[in-house]
Amino acid sequence: MPTPAVHIGPQDDPQLTEAVERGGGRVVPLADAEALVVVGGHGDLPDLHDAIRWVQLPSAGIESWVRAGVLDHDRTWTSATGAYSTSVAEGAVALLLAGVRGIGRAARATTWDGEALDGVQTTLRGATVAIVGAGGIGKAMIPALLGLGARVLAVTRRGLPVEGAYETWAADRARDVFAVADHVVLAAPATADTAALVGADELTALGPQGWLVNIARGSLVDTDALVTALREGTIAGAALDVTDPEPLPDGHPLWTEPRAIVTPHSTNPSTLRVPLLAERVQENVRRFAAGEELLGLVDLDAGY
Amino acid sequence: MPTPAVHIGPQDDPQLTEAVERGGGRVVPLADAEALVVVGGHGDLPDLHDAIRWVQLPSAGIESWVRAGVLDHDRTWTSATGAYSTSVAEGAVALLLAGVRGIGRAARATTWDGEALDGVQTTLRGATVAIVGAGGIGKAMIPALLGLGARVLAVTRRGLPVEGAYETWAADRARDVFAVADHVVLAAPATADTAALVGADELTALGPQGWLVNIARGSLVDTDALVTALREGTIAGAALDVTDPEPLPDGHPLWTEPRAIVTPHSTNPSTLRVPLLAERVQENVRRFAAGEELLGLVDLDAGY
């Protein structure tokens, strides 16, 4: 088995260095590298030379690199898709449950009102939760949702059956789930097809008991339509880990909207992320050394 | 099959009237009743006459009637224990997840701070969650906790095995779980044995990553010790649906403690409660008519 020569950059990272070594590689200067593990998530990239055959990006969503135009067909690119799935999925379930059970409102209260949450709370038991973009993260939500007594309607690119979902729809029907589901979780990649997927019509279809959870990207939701829907009670609420614009500016109506919960793009916090990325790097270095297919291969045409 | 004569009081309730009738009974004035379904949860009771052989209380915890001294050995008493289990269990999981994933803090934020939750969030995946008092509610939490990748340590009166828990301990070891579990959920009845079960020692044993969830009764926790532990970071946080004193007075430090989430005794809100109580009443009226054992029989000596 060869020992892959891997560069970690632009910055060094001791946990990733260990991961490369546990995977059977060695960490080398950029000039000597045949593979690159990218640290930091904002489209930065060291200068690539021709000997670099594989680049491991550190995040699941890679649109900042797509926008920067740095992805090429000269080598293999992998994202961290799936590596953080369980952590992000847990955050998404937490947001949905916090919404449905009124915890966002309760957390802001400073006086005891025993009836404050009476008309606000509903239950996931028996409810239909649609997961739009049931990839790694969406699939990782399913055991928890089933454990809570919900049923899951999955939406995937091709609509092939997803384990644990009672039905799976193809992505071209994504807008139709809002009329069928009690609650909708957005976990789809940000692409041209998903831009402003959720507008006034979808929110009206979701209805006054429905929660919208967005852990994907802010661009999937028309923020103005959402603010209006929340203010008018068109939907029960929205729990957003991502927003458009992001960061959400001070004074934005979502900060003070009682039906909204905003977390600062934090369902995948660094304290939980680094150990999971290190696991992925270790596994992919091992696969690279063995000539096996890497995890998280980027589809350059699809853009994710 | 006889048609039980059931009184509903002190107030009438149309949903419970329907439930009595669906269970095969008829609703009658108090003087003609052989059974009583009590409406309202504060220890009130119509005057009982000797012909009343069964009293259905409307809540799972019955200490207000125990304190009022109205429970007697002259008839059968049933509580609503178990009827609300799934709803309360969902609320408890929501509180625990909201705590562990930093949603209580996030809900209070009015500015975007991408790192605000970095050191705050942990995960239930791989964590040990102790359920102190794994009766109907505690057991109903287990599928969701397992779906989230946690493992469950159950504590029950006698320590008999609980399905889904990797271990079950008897109640006399309840204080010992704080050193073993990552997080502790209190779901035990309020009795002399559980009063101030959680004090400074237990909180210290739980440790700086640990969340305490109380959906049982406020009396199980020494509030002063808890306030100190939260202020000093002895534990990660507390999510409380019940408090001591209750209602929690305005200005109490728990209202503004960043590590605390308080819900106003609302994991069992009336909007979710009434349909579940009606189901229980229907089933118990059917059993009463058939001479079968009723659900939720009160153990007068144990006081629940």
Short mmCIF file of N, CA and C in Angstrom, two decimals, chain B residues 7 19 35 57 64 71 95 107 138 187 240 275 281 292:
data_model
loop_
_atom_site.label_atom_id
_atom_site.label_comp_id
_atom_site.label_asym_id
_atom_site.label_seq_id
_atom_site.Cartn_x
_atom_site.Cartn_y
_atom_site.Cartn_z
N HIS B 7 -71.12 10.51 36.47
CA HIS B 7 -71.24 11.96 36.59
C HIS B 7 -69.91 12.60 36.19
N ALA B 19 -66.98 10.93 25.42
CA ALA B 19 -66.09 9.79 25.73
C ALA B 19 -66.81 8.77 26.60
N ALA B 35 -70.26 6.31 39.27
CA ALA B 35 -68.87 6.65 38.95
C ALA B 35 -68.78 8.15 38.70
N LEU B 57 -59.68 10.55 38.27
CA LEU B 57 -59.05 11.87 38.39
C LEU B 57 -58.44 12.26 37.04
N SER B 64 -52.33 16.85 44.65
CA SER B 64 -53.25 17.87 45.18
C SER B 64 -54.45 17.20 45.87
N LEU B 71 -58.79 11.24 49.21
CA LEU B 71 -58.75 9.85 48.74
C LEU B 71 -59.10 8.91 49.88
N LEU B 95 -37.26 19.44 25.31
CA LEU B 95 -36.49 20.25 26.26
C LEU B 95 -35.03 19.80 26.31
N ALA B 107 -32.68 31.25 20.94
CA ALA B 107 -34.00 31.88 20.84
C ALA B 107 -34.01 33.27 21.45
N GLY B 138 -41.55 8.22 31.03
CA GLY B 138 -40.14 7.89 30.79
C GLY B 138 -40.00 6.84 29.71
N ALA B 187 -38.61 12.22 35.93
CA ALA B 187 -39.98 11.90 35.56
C ALA B 187 -40.65 11.10 36.67
N LEU B 240 -36.60 23.11 32.53
CA LEU B 240 -37.56 22.84 33.60
C LEU B 240 -38.98 23.14 33.15
N PRO B 275 -58.03 15.61 24.32
CA PRO B 275 -58.30 14.40 23.51
C PRO B 275 -57.72 13.13 24.14
N VAL B 281 -60.80 8.05 29.41
CA VAL B 281 -62.12 7.94 30.04
C VAL B 281 -62.98 6.92 29.29
N GLU B 292 -63.67 -5.17 34.10
CA GLU B 292 -62.23 -5.39 33.94
C GLU B 292 -61.43 -4.42 34.83
#
